[in-house]
Coordinates of C-alpha atoms in Angstrom, one line a residue:
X1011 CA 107.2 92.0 80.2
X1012 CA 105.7 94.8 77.8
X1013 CA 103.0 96.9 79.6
X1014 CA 100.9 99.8 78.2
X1015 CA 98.9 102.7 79.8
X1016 CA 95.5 104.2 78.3
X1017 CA 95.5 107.4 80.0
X1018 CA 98.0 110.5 80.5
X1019 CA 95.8 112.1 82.8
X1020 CA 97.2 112.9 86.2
X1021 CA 97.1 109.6 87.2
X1022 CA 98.6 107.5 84.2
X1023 CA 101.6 110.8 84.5
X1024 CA 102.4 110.5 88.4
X1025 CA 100.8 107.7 89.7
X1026 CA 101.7 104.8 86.9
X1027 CA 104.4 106.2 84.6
X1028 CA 106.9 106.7 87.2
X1029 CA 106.1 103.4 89.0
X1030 CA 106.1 101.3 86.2
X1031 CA 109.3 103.2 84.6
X1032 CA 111.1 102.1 88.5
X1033 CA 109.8 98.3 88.5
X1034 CA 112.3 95.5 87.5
X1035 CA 111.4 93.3 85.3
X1036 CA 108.7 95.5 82.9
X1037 CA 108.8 97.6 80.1
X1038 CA 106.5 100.5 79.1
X1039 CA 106.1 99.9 75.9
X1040 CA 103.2 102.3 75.0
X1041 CA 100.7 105.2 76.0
X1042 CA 97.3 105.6 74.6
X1043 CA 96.8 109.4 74.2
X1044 CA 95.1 111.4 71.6
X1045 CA 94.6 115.1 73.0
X1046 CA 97.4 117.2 71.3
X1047 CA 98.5 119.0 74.8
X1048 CA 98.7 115.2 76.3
X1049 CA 101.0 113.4 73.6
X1050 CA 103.4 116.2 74.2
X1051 CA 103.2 115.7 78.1
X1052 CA 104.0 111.7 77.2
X1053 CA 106.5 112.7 74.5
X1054 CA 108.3 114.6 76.4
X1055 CA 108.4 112.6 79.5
X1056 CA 109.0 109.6 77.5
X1057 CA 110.4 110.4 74.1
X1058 CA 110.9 106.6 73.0
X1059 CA 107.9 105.2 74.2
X1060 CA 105.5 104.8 71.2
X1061 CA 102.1 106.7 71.3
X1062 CA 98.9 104.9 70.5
X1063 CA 95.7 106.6 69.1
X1064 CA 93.4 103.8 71.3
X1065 CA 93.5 100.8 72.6
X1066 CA 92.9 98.8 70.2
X1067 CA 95.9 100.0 68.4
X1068 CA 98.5 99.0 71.0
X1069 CA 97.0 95.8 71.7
X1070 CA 97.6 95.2 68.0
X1071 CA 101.4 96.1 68.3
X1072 CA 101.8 93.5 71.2
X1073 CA 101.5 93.7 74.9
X1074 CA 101.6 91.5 78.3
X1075 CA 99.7 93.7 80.7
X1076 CA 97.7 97.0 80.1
X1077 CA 96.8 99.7 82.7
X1078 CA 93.3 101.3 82.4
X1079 CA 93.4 104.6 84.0
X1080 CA 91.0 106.8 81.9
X1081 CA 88.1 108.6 83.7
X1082 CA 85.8 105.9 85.6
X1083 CA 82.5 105.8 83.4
X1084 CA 85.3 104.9 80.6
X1085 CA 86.8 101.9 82.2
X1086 CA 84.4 98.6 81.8
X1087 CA 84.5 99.2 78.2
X1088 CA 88.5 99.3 78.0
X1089 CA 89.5 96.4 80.8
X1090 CA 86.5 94.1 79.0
X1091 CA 88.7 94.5 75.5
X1092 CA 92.3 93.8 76.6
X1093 CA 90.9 90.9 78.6
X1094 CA 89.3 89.7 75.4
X1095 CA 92.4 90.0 73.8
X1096 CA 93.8 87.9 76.4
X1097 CA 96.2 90.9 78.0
X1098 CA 96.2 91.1 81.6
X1099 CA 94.4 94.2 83.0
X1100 CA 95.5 96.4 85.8
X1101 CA 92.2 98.5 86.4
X1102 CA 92.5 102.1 88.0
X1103 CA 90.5 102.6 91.3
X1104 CA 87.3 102.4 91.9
X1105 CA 87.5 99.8 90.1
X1106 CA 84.5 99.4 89.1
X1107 CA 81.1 101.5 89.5
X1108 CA 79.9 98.9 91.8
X1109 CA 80.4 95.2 92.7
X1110 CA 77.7 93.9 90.3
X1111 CA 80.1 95.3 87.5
X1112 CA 83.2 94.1 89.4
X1113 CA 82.0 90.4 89.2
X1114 CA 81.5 90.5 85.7
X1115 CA 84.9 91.4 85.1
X1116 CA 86.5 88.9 87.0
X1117 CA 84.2 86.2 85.7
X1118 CA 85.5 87.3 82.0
X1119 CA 89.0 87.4 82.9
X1120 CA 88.6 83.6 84.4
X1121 CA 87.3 83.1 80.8
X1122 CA 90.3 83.9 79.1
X1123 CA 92.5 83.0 81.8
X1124 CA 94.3 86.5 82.1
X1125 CA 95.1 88.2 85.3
X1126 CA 93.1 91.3 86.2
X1127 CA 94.2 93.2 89.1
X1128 CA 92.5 96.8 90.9
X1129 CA 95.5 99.7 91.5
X1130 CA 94.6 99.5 95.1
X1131 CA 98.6 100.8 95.1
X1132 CA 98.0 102.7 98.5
X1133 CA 98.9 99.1 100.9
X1134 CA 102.5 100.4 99.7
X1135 CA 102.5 103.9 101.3
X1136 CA 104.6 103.8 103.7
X1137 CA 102.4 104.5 106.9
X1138 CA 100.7 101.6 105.6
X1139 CA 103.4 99.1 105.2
X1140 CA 105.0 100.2 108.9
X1141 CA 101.7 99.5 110.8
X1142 CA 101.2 96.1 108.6
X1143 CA 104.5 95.4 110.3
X1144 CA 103.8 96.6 113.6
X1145 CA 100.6 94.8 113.6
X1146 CA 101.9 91.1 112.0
X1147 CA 105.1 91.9 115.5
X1148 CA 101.9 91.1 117.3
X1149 CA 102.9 94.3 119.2
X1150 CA 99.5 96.3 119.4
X1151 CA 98.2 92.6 120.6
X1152 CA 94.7 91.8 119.7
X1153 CA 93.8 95.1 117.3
X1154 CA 90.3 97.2 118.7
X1155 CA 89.9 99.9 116.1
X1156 CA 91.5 102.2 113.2
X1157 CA 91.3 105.7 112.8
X1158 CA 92.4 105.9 109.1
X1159 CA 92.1 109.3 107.8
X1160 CA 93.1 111.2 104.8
X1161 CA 91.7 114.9 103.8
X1162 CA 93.5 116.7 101.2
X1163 CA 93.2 120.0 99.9
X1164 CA 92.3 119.4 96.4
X1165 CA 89.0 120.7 95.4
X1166 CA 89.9 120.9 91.5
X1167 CA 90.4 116.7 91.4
X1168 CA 86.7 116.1 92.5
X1169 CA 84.9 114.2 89.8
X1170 CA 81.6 115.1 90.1
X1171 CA 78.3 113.1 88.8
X1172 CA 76.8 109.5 89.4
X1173 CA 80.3 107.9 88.7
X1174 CA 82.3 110.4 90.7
X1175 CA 82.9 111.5 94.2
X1176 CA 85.0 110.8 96.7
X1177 CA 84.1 107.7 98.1
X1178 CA 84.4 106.0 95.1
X1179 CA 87.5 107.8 94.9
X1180 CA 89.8 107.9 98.0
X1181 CA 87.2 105.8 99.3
X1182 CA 88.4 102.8 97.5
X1183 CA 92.0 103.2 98.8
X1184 CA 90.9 103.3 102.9
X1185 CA 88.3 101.1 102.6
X1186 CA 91.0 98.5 100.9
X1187 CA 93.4 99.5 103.6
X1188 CA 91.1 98.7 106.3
X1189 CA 89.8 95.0 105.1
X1190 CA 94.1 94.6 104.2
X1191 CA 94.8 95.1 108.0
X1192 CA 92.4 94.0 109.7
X1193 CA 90.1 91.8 107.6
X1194 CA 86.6 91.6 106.0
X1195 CA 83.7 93.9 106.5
X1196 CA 80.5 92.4 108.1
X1197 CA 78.8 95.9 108.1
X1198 CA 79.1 99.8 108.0
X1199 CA 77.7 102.9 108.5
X1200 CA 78.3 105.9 106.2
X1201 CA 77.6 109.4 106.5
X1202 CA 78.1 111.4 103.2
X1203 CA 78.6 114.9 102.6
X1204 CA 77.2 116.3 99.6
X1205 CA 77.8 118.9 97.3
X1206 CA 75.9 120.3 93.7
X1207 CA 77.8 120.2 90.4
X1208 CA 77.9 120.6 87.1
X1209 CA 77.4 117.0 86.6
X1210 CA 75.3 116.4 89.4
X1211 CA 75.0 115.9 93.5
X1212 CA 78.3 114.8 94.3
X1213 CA 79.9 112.9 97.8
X1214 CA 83.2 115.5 98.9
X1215 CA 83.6 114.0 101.6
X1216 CA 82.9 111.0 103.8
X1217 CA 83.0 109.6 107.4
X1218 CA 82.2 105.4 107.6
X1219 CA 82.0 103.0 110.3
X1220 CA 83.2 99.9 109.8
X1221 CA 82.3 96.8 111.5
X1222 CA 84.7 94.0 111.0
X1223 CA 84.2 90.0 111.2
X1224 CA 86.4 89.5 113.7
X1225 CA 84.9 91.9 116.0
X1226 CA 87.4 94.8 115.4
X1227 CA 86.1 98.7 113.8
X1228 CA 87.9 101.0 111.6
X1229 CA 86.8 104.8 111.4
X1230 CA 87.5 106.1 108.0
X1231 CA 87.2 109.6 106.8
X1232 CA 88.5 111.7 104.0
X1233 CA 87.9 115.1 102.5
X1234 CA 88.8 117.0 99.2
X1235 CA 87.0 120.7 99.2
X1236 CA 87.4 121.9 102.9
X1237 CA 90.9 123.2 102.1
X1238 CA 92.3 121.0 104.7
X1239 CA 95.5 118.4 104.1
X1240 CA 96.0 115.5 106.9
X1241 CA 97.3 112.1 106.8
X1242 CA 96.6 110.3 110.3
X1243 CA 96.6 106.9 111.5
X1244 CA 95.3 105.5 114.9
X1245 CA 95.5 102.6 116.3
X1246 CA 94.7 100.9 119.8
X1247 CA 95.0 97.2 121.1
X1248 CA 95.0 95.6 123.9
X1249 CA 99.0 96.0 124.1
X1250 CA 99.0 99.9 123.2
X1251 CA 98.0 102.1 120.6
X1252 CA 99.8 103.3 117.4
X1253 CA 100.1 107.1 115.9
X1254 CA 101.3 108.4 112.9
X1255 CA 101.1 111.8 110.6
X1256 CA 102.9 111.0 107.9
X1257 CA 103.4 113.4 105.0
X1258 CA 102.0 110.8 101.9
X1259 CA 106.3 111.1 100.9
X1260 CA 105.7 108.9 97.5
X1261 CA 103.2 111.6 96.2
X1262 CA 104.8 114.5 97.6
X1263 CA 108.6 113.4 96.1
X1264 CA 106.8 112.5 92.8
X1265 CA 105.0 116.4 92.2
X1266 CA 108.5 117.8 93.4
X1267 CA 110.1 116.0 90.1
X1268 CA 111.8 113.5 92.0
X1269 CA 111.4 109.8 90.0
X1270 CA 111.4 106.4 92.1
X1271 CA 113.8 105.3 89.5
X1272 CA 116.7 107.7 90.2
X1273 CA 117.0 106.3 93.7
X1274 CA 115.1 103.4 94.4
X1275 CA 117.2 102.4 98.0
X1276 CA 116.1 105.8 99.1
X1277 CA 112.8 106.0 98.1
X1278 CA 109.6 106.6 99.7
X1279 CA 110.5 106.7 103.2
X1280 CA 109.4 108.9 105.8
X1281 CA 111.5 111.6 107.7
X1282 CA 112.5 110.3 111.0
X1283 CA 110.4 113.3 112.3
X1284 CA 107.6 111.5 110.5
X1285 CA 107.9 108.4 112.0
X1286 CA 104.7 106.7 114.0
X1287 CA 104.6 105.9 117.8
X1288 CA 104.3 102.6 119.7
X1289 CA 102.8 103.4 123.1
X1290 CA 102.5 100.8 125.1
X1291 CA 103.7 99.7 128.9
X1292 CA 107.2 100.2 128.7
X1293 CA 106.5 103.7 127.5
X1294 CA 106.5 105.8 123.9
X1295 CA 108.9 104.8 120.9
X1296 CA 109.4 105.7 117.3
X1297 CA 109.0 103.4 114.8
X1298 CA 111.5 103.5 111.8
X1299 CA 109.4 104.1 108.6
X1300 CA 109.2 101.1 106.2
X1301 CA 109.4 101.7 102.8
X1302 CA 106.7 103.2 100.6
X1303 CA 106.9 101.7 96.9
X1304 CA 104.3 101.9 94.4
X1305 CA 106.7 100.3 92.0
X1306 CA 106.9 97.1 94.0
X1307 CA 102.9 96.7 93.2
X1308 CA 103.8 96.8 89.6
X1309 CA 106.7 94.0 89.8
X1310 CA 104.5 91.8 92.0
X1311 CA 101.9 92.0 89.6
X1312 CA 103.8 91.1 86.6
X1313 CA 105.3 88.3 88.5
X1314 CA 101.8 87.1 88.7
X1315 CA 101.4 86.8 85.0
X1316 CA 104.5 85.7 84.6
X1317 CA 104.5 82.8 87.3
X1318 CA 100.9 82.5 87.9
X1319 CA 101.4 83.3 91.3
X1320 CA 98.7 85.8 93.1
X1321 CA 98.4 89.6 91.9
X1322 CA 99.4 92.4 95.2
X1323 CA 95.6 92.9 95.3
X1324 CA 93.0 90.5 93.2
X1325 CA 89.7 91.1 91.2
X1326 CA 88.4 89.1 94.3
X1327 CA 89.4 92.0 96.8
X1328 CA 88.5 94.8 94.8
X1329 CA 85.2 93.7 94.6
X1330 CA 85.2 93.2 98.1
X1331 CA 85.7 96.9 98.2
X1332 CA 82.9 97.7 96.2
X1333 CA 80.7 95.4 98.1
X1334 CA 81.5 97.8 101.2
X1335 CA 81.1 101.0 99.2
X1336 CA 78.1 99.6 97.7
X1337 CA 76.4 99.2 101.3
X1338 CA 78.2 102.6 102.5
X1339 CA 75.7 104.7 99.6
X1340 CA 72.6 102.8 101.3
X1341 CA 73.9 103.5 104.6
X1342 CA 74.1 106.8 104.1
X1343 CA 71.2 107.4 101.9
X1344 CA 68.8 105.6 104.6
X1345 CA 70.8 106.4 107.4
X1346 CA 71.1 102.7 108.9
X1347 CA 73.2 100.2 109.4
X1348 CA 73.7 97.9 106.4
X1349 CA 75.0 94.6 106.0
X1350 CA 78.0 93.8 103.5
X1351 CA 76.5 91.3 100.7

Protein backbone atom coordinates (compact mmCIF):
# COMPACT_ATOMS: atom_id res chain seq x y z
CA UNK A 1 0.00 0.00 0.00
CA UNK A 2 1.23 3.64 -1.01
CA UNK A 3 1.45 5.89 2.10
CA UNK A 4 2.59 9.61 2.32
CA UNK A 5 3.78 11.94 5.15
CA UNK A 6 2.97 15.79 5.42
CA UNK A 7 5.70 16.87 7.64
CA UNK A 8 9.65 16.51 7.86
CA UNK A 9 9.78 17.87 11.10
CA UNK A 10 11.42 15.83 13.75
CA UNK A 11 8.77 13.69 14.00
CA UNK A 12 7.81 12.84 10.23
CA UNK A 13 12.17 12.33 10.13
CA UNK A 14 12.64 9.86 13.27
CA UNK A 15 9.43 8.91 14.39
CA UNK A 16 7.50 7.98 10.88
CA UNK A 17 10.09 7.71 8.09
CA UNK A 18 12.13 5.11 9.60
CA UNK A 19 9.00 3.10 10.85
CA UNK A 20 7.18 3.22 7.80
CA UNK A 21 10.47 2.58 5.60
CA UNK A 22 10.89 -1.00 8.16
CA UNK A 23 7.01 -2.04 7.80
CA UNK A 24 6.17 -4.95 5.32
CA UNK A 25 3.66 -4.52 3.24
CA UNK A 26 3.80 -0.42 2.58
CA UNK A 27 5.41 1.90 0.47
CA UNK A 28 6.39 5.57 1.16
CA UNK A 29 5.51 6.94 -1.74
CA UNK A 30 5.70 10.74 -0.89
CA UNK A 31 6.67 13.63 1.58
CA UNK A 32 5.00 16.98 1.70
CA UNK A 33 7.76 19.50 2.44
CA UNK A 34 8.24 22.96 1.16
CA UNK A 35 11.09 24.68 3.42
CA UNK A 36 14.34 24.57 1.25
CA UNK A 37 16.56 23.17 4.40
CA UNK A 38 13.70 20.35 4.84
CA UNK A 39 13.42 18.92 1.08
CA UNK A 40 17.11 18.41 1.29
CA UNK A 41 16.76 16.60 4.82
CA UNK A 42 13.94 14.29 2.79
CA UNK A 43 16.09 14.24 -0.29
CA UNK A 44 18.75 13.11 1.13
CA UNK A 45 17.33 10.58 3.43
CA UNK A 46 15.13 9.42 0.72
CA UNK A 47 16.44 10.31 -2.71
CA UNK A 48 13.57 8.36 -4.68
CA UNK A 49 10.84 9.28 -2.83
CA UNK A 50 8.98 12.07 -4.62
CA UNK A 51 8.50 15.50 -2.79
CA UNK A 52 5.10 17.17 -2.69
CA UNK A 53 4.60 21.06 -2.31
CA UNK A 54 1.06 20.17 -0.12
CA UNK A 55 -1.26 17.91 0.32
CA UNK A 56 -3.31 18.33 -2.04
CA UNK A 57 -0.71 17.57 -4.50
CA UNK A 58 0.16 14.05 -3.41
CA UNK A 59 -3.25 13.13 -2.90
CA UNK A 60 -3.59 14.01 -6.60
CA UNK A 61 -0.64 11.63 -7.61
CA UNK A 62 -2.43 8.57 -5.69
CA UNK A 63 -2.27 7.35 -2.26
CA UNK A 64 -3.84 4.61 0.31
CA UNK A 65 -3.04 6.11 3.67
CA UNK A 66 -1.50 9.63 4.66
CA UNK A 67 0.34 10.50 7.92
CA UNK A 68 -0.47 14.04 9.31
CA UNK A 69 2.38 15.07 11.44
CA UNK A 70 2.67 18.90 10.93
CA UNK A 71 2.56 21.16 14.02
CA UNK A 72 -0.92 20.53 16.12
CA UNK A 73 -2.99 23.79 15.37
CA UNK A 74 -2.32 22.56 11.52
CA UNK A 75 -3.68 19.14 11.76
CA UNK A 76 -7.85 19.18 11.62
CA UNK A 77 -7.45 21.13 8.49
CA UNK A 78 -5.05 18.34 6.81
CA UNK A 79 -6.70 14.87 8.24
CA UNK A 80 -10.40 16.52 7.29
CA UNK A 81 -8.99 16.77 3.39
CA UNK A 82 -7.45 13.29 2.86
CA UNK A 83 -10.51 11.83 4.53
CA UNK A 84 -12.50 13.74 2.04
CA UNK A 85 -10.60 12.38 -0.55
CA UNK A 86 -11.37 9.05 0.83
CA UNK A 87 -7.44 8.26 1.97
CA UNK A 88 -7.08 6.85 5.32
CA UNK A 89 -5.50 9.17 7.87
CA UNK A 90 -3.00 8.34 10.51
CA UNK A 91 -3.15 11.64 12.70
CA UNK A 92 0.02 12.59 14.82
CA UNK A 93 -0.57 12.93 18.64
CA UNK A 94 -2.54 14.79 20.35
CA UNK A 95 -4.62 14.03 18.09
CA UNK A 96 -6.78 16.39 18.27
CA UNK A 97 -7.02 19.79 20.44
CA UNK A 98 -9.71 18.21 22.39
CA UNK A 99 -12.35 15.55 22.24
CA UNK A 100 -15.13 17.81 20.76
CA UNK A 101 -12.78 18.06 17.67
CA UNK A 102 -11.80 14.38 17.96
CA UNK A 103 -15.50 13.27 17.39
CA UNK A 104 -15.94 15.26 14.51
CA UNK A 105 -13.21 13.61 12.78
CA UNK A 106 -14.26 10.28 13.33
CA UNK A 107 -17.84 11.02 12.49
CA UNK A 108 -16.38 12.28 8.92
CA UNK A 109 -14.19 9.44 8.44
CA UNK A 110 -17.42 7.03 9.05
CA UNK A 111 -18.81 9.20 6.22
CA UNK A 112 -16.48 8.30 3.78
CA UNK A 113 -15.85 5.00 5.08
CA UNK A 114 -11.93 5.46 5.41
CA UNK A 115 -9.94 4.41 8.41
CA UNK A 116 -8.47 7.09 10.65
CA UNK A 117 -6.14 6.13 13.26
CA UNK A 118 -4.19 8.50 16.27
CA UNK A 119 0.00 7.59 16.26
CA UNK A 120 -0.57 6.56 19.86
CA UNK A 121 2.86 4.49 18.56
CA UNK A 122 4.26 4.41 22.26
CA UNK A 123 1.98 0.76 23.28
CA UNK A 124 5.00 -0.61 21.18
CA UNK A 125 7.94 0.57 23.31
CA UNK A 126 9.23 -2.00 24.67
CA UNK A 127 8.65 -1.48 28.49
CA UNK A 128 5.22 -1.30 27.36
CA UNK A 129 4.72 -4.41 25.45
CA UNK A 130 6.79 -6.53 28.41
CA UNK A 131 4.37 -5.40 31.17
CA UNK A 132 1.23 -5.89 28.65
CA UNK A 133 2.69 -9.37 28.76
CA UNK A 134 3.43 -9.69 32.32
CA UNK A 135 0.05 -8.33 33.07
CA UNK A 136 -2.29 -10.60 30.37
CA UNK A 137 0.42 -13.96 32.49
CA UNK A 138 -2.04 -12.90 35.11
CA UNK A 139 1.27 -12.78 37.11
CA UNK A 140 0.90 -9.32 39.09
CA UNK A 141 -2.73 -10.88 39.88
CA UNK A 142 -5.48 -8.47 40.16
CA UNK A 143 -3.47 -4.93 39.06
CA UNK A 144 -3.71 -1.91 42.14
CA UNK A 145 -1.89 0.99 40.57
CA UNK A 146 0.79 2.34 37.87
CA UNK A 147 3.50 4.51 38.32
CA UNK A 148 4.16 5.48 34.67
CA UNK A 149 6.67 8.09 34.30
CA UNK A 150 8.61 9.74 31.71
CA UNK A 151 10.73 13.15 32.14
CA UNK A 152 13.09 14.03 29.47
CA UNK A 153 15.59 16.57 29.20
CA UNK A 154 14.39 18.47 26.24
CA UNK A 155 13.42 21.96 26.86
CA UNK A 156 14.00 23.08 23.06
CA UNK A 157 10.86 20.55 21.89
CA UNK A 158 8.26 22.30 24.15
CA UNK A 159 5.50 23.80 22.05
CA UNK A 160 4.37 26.58 23.79
CA UNK A 161 0.75 28.35 23.37
CA UNK A 162 -3.02 27.27 23.73
CA UNK A 163 -2.32 24.16 21.41
CA UNK A 164 1.00 23.20 23.00
CA UNK A 165 2.35 21.88 26.09
CA UNK A 166 3.16 18.91 27.47
CA UNK A 167 0.19 17.28 28.36
CA UNK A 168 -1.16 17.39 25.12
CA UNK A 169 2.09 16.22 24.12
CA UNK A 170 3.68 13.27 26.05
CA UNK A 171 0.51 13.46 27.85
CA UNK A 172 -1.31 11.82 25.10
CA UNK A 173 1.18 8.86 24.96
CA UNK A 174 0.79 7.88 29.10
CA UNK A 175 -2.51 8.66 29.28
CA UNK A 176 -3.08 6.08 26.15
CA UNK A 177 -0.76 3.75 27.88
CA UNK A 178 -2.65 3.78 31.05
CA UNK A 179 -6.43 3.22 29.62
CA UNK A 180 -4.33 0.36 27.10
CA UNK A 181 -3.29 -1.55 30.34
CA UNK A 182 -5.53 -1.18 32.62
CA UNK A 183 -8.76 0.12 31.08
CA UNK A 184 -11.06 3.31 30.93
CA UNK A 185 -10.80 6.42 33.05
CA UNK A 186 -13.81 7.15 35.32
CA UNK A 187 -11.96 10.32 36.80
CA UNK A 188 -8.62 12.24 37.38
CA UNK A 189 -6.87 14.65 39.11
CA UNK A 190 -4.22 16.93 37.48
CA UNK A 191 -1.72 19.14 38.72
CA UNK A 192 0.05 21.29 36.05
CA UNK A 193 3.07 23.13 36.06
CA UNK A 194 3.26 26.23 34.22
CA UNK A 195 5.64 28.15 32.46
CA UNK A 196 5.47 31.83 30.31
CA UNK A 197 6.35 31.92 26.60
CA UNK A 198 6.51 33.48 23.66
CA UNK A 199 3.36 32.11 22.64
CA UNK A 200 1.68 32.07 25.81
CA UNK A 201 1.33 30.25 29.48
CA UNK A 202 2.39 26.86 28.68
CA UNK A 203 1.94 23.24 30.78
CA UNK A 204 6.09 21.80 31.08
CA UNK A 205 5.22 19.45 33.05
CA UNK A 206 2.53 17.39 34.65
CA UNK A 207 1.56 14.93 37.50
CA UNK A 208 -2.28 13.17 37.05
CA UNK A 209 -4.20 10.83 39.09
CA UNK A 210 -6.04 8.55 37.49
CA UNK A 211 -9.04 6.80 38.65
CA UNK A 212 -9.92 3.80 36.75
CA UNK A 213 -13.53 1.86 36.21
CA UNK A 214 -12.44 -1.10 37.47
CA UNK A 215 -11.27 0.35 40.65
CA UNK A 216 -7.48 0.36 39.79
CA UNK A 217 -5.22 4.08 39.65
CA UNK A 218 -2.36 5.01 37.50
CA UNK A 219 0.02 7.94 38.58
CA UNK A 220 1.31 9.62 35.54
CA UNK A 221 3.97 12.16 35.38
CA UNK A 222 6.34 13.68 32.82
CA UNK A 223 8.68 16.60 32.45
CA UNK A 224 10.55 18.47 29.54
CA UNK A 225 12.53 21.68 31.08
CA UNK A 226 13.92 20.40 34.45
CA UNK A 227 16.98 19.01 32.69
CA UNK A 228 16.07 15.63 34.00
CA UNK A 229 15.80 12.15 31.64
CA UNK A 230 13.90 9.03 33.36
CA UNK A 231 11.86 6.36 32.04
CA UNK A 232 10.16 4.30 35.05
CA UNK A 233 7.49 1.99 35.44
CA UNK A 234 5.74 0.62 38.58
CA UNK A 235 3.55 -1.72 39.21
CA UNK A 236 1.94 -3.58 42.24
CA UNK A 237 -0.81 -6.33 42.54
CA UNK A 238 -2.02 -8.44 44.68
CA UNK A 239 0.63 -11.14 43.44
CA UNK A 240 3.77 -8.65 43.44
CA UNK A 241 4.84 -5.64 41.95
CA UNK A 242 6.68 -4.86 38.66
CA UNK A 243 9.86 -2.39 38.01
CA UNK A 244 11.49 -1.24 35.17
CA UNK A 245 14.03 1.75 33.97
CA UNK A 246 14.29 1.22 30.61
CA UNK A 247 16.35 3.40 28.36
CA UNK A 248 13.35 4.41 25.56
CA UNK A 249 16.04 1.90 23.08
CA UNK A 250 13.68 2.69 19.77
CA UNK A 251 14.31 6.48 20.12
CA UNK A 252 17.74 6.29 21.49
CA UNK A 253 18.93 3.59 18.39
CA UNK A 254 17.00 5.87 15.97
CA UNK A 255 19.11 9.48 16.89
CA UNK A 256 22.33 7.22 16.96
CA UNK A 257 21.63 6.61 12.99
CA UNK A 258 20.73 3.17 13.51
CA UNK A 259 17.38 2.32 11.05
CA UNK A 260 14.74 -0.42 12.19
CA UNK A 261 15.05 -1.68 8.71
CA UNK A 262 18.76 -2.70 8.79
CA UNK A 263 17.93 -5.20 11.52
CA UNK A 264 14.55 -5.75 12.22
CA UNK A 265 15.11 -9.38 14.43
CA UNK A 266 17.30 -7.19 16.55
CA UNK A 267 15.46 -4.28 16.95
CA UNK A 268 14.20 -2.33 19.78
CA UNK A 269 15.00 -4.51 22.58
CA UNK A 270 16.24 -3.70 25.83
CA UNK A 271 19.75 -4.61 27.28
CA UNK A 272 19.41 -7.42 29.54
CA UNK A 273 20.77 -4.87 32.24
CA UNK A 274 17.54 -3.02 31.33
CA UNK A 275 15.29 -5.59 31.87
CA UNK A 276 12.15 -5.10 34.44
CA UNK A 277 11.64 -7.08 37.72
CA UNK A 278 8.88 -9.47 38.86
CA UNK A 279 8.81 -9.51 42.70
CA UNK A 280 6.61 -11.51 43.99
CA UNK A 281 6.61 -14.64 46.69
CA UNK A 282 9.09 -16.81 45.26
CA UNK A 283 11.41 -13.92 45.30
CA UNK A 284 12.94 -11.23 42.45
CA UNK A 285 13.41 -12.13 38.71
CA UNK A 286 14.26 -10.48 35.46
CA UNK A 287 11.97 -10.32 32.83
CA UNK A 288 13.39 -10.75 29.21
CA UNK A 289 12.46 -7.48 27.28
CA UNK A 290 9.82 -7.94 24.56
CA UNK A 291 10.22 -6.23 21.56
CA UNK A 292 9.76 -2.56 20.91
CA UNK A 293 8.50 -1.88 17.25
CA UNK A 294 7.06 1.22 15.97
CA UNK A 295 6.98 -0.31 12.61
CA UNK A 296 4.59 -3.02 13.58
CA UNK A 297 1.94 0.00 14.35
CA UNK A 298 2.35 0.88 10.78
CA UNK A 299 1.73 -2.77 9.26
CA UNK A 300 -1.21 -3.31 11.59
CA UNK A 301 -2.66 -0.31 10.45
CA UNK A 302 -2.43 -0.86 6.80
CA UNK A 303 -3.72 -4.27 7.36
CA UNK A 304 -6.79 -2.50 8.63
CA UNK A 305 -7.41 -0.72 5.38
CA UNK A 306 -6.52 -3.37 3.59
CA UNK A 307 -8.72 -6.10 5.41
CA UNK A 308 -11.04 -3.93 7.24
CA UNK A 309 -9.91 -5.36 10.33
CA UNK A 310 -9.39 -2.88 13.53
CA UNK A 311 -6.56 -0.11 13.32
CA UNK A 312 -3.45 -0.73 16.52
CA UNK A 313 -5.30 2.22 18.24
CA UNK A 314 -8.88 3.65 16.78
CA UNK A 315 -10.43 7.30 16.38
CA UNK A 316 -12.66 5.75 19.26
CA UNK A 317 -9.49 5.51 21.71
CA UNK A 318 -7.90 8.53 20.85
CA UNK A 319 -10.67 10.43 21.74
CA UNK A 320 -10.94 8.57 24.78
CA UNK A 321 -7.66 10.18 25.44
CA UNK A 322 -8.68 13.52 24.90
CA UNK A 323 -11.73 13.05 26.95
CA UNK A 324 -9.21 12.35 29.92
CA UNK A 325 -6.94 15.33 29.06
CA UNK A 326 -9.89 17.37 28.57
CA UNK A 327 -11.04 16.81 32.33
CA UNK A 328 -7.15 16.82 33.48
CA UNK A 329 -7.06 20.97 32.22
CA UNK A 330 -10.31 21.46 34.51
CA UNK A 331 -8.82 19.48 37.16
CA UNK A 332 -6.03 21.28 37.35
CA UNK A 333 -7.36 24.65 36.66
CA UNK A 334 -10.09 24.24 39.53
CA UNK A 335 -8.12 22.05 41.54
CA UNK A 336 -10.84 19.16 41.97
CA UNK A 337 -11.60 16.07 40.98
CA UNK A 338 -13.40 15.81 37.63
CA UNK A 339 -15.37 13.24 36.03
CA UNK A 340 -14.39 11.71 32.46
CA UNK A 341 -17.38 12.67 29.98
Amino acid sequence: MKIGIVGYGTGGKNFHAPFIAAAQGLELAGIVARAPATIAKVQADFPDVPVYPSLSAMLAAGIDIVTITTPPHTRRELVLEAIEAGVSVIADKPFAPDAKTGRELAAAAKVKGVVLGAYHNRRFDADMQTLKKVIEQQRLGKVWRLHNRMDLDEPHTLEGGPTGGLLRDMGSHLVDQAIWLLGPVKSVYAQLDIVEVAEGPTDASFYLTLTHANGSHSYVSSSKINHLAARELRVYGEKGSFTSYGTDVQVRAIFAGQRPADDLAGWGYEAESNWGSLNTAQGSERVPSEQGAYHAYYEAFADAVRNGSQPPVTAEQAIEVLAVLDAAFISAKENRVVDVK
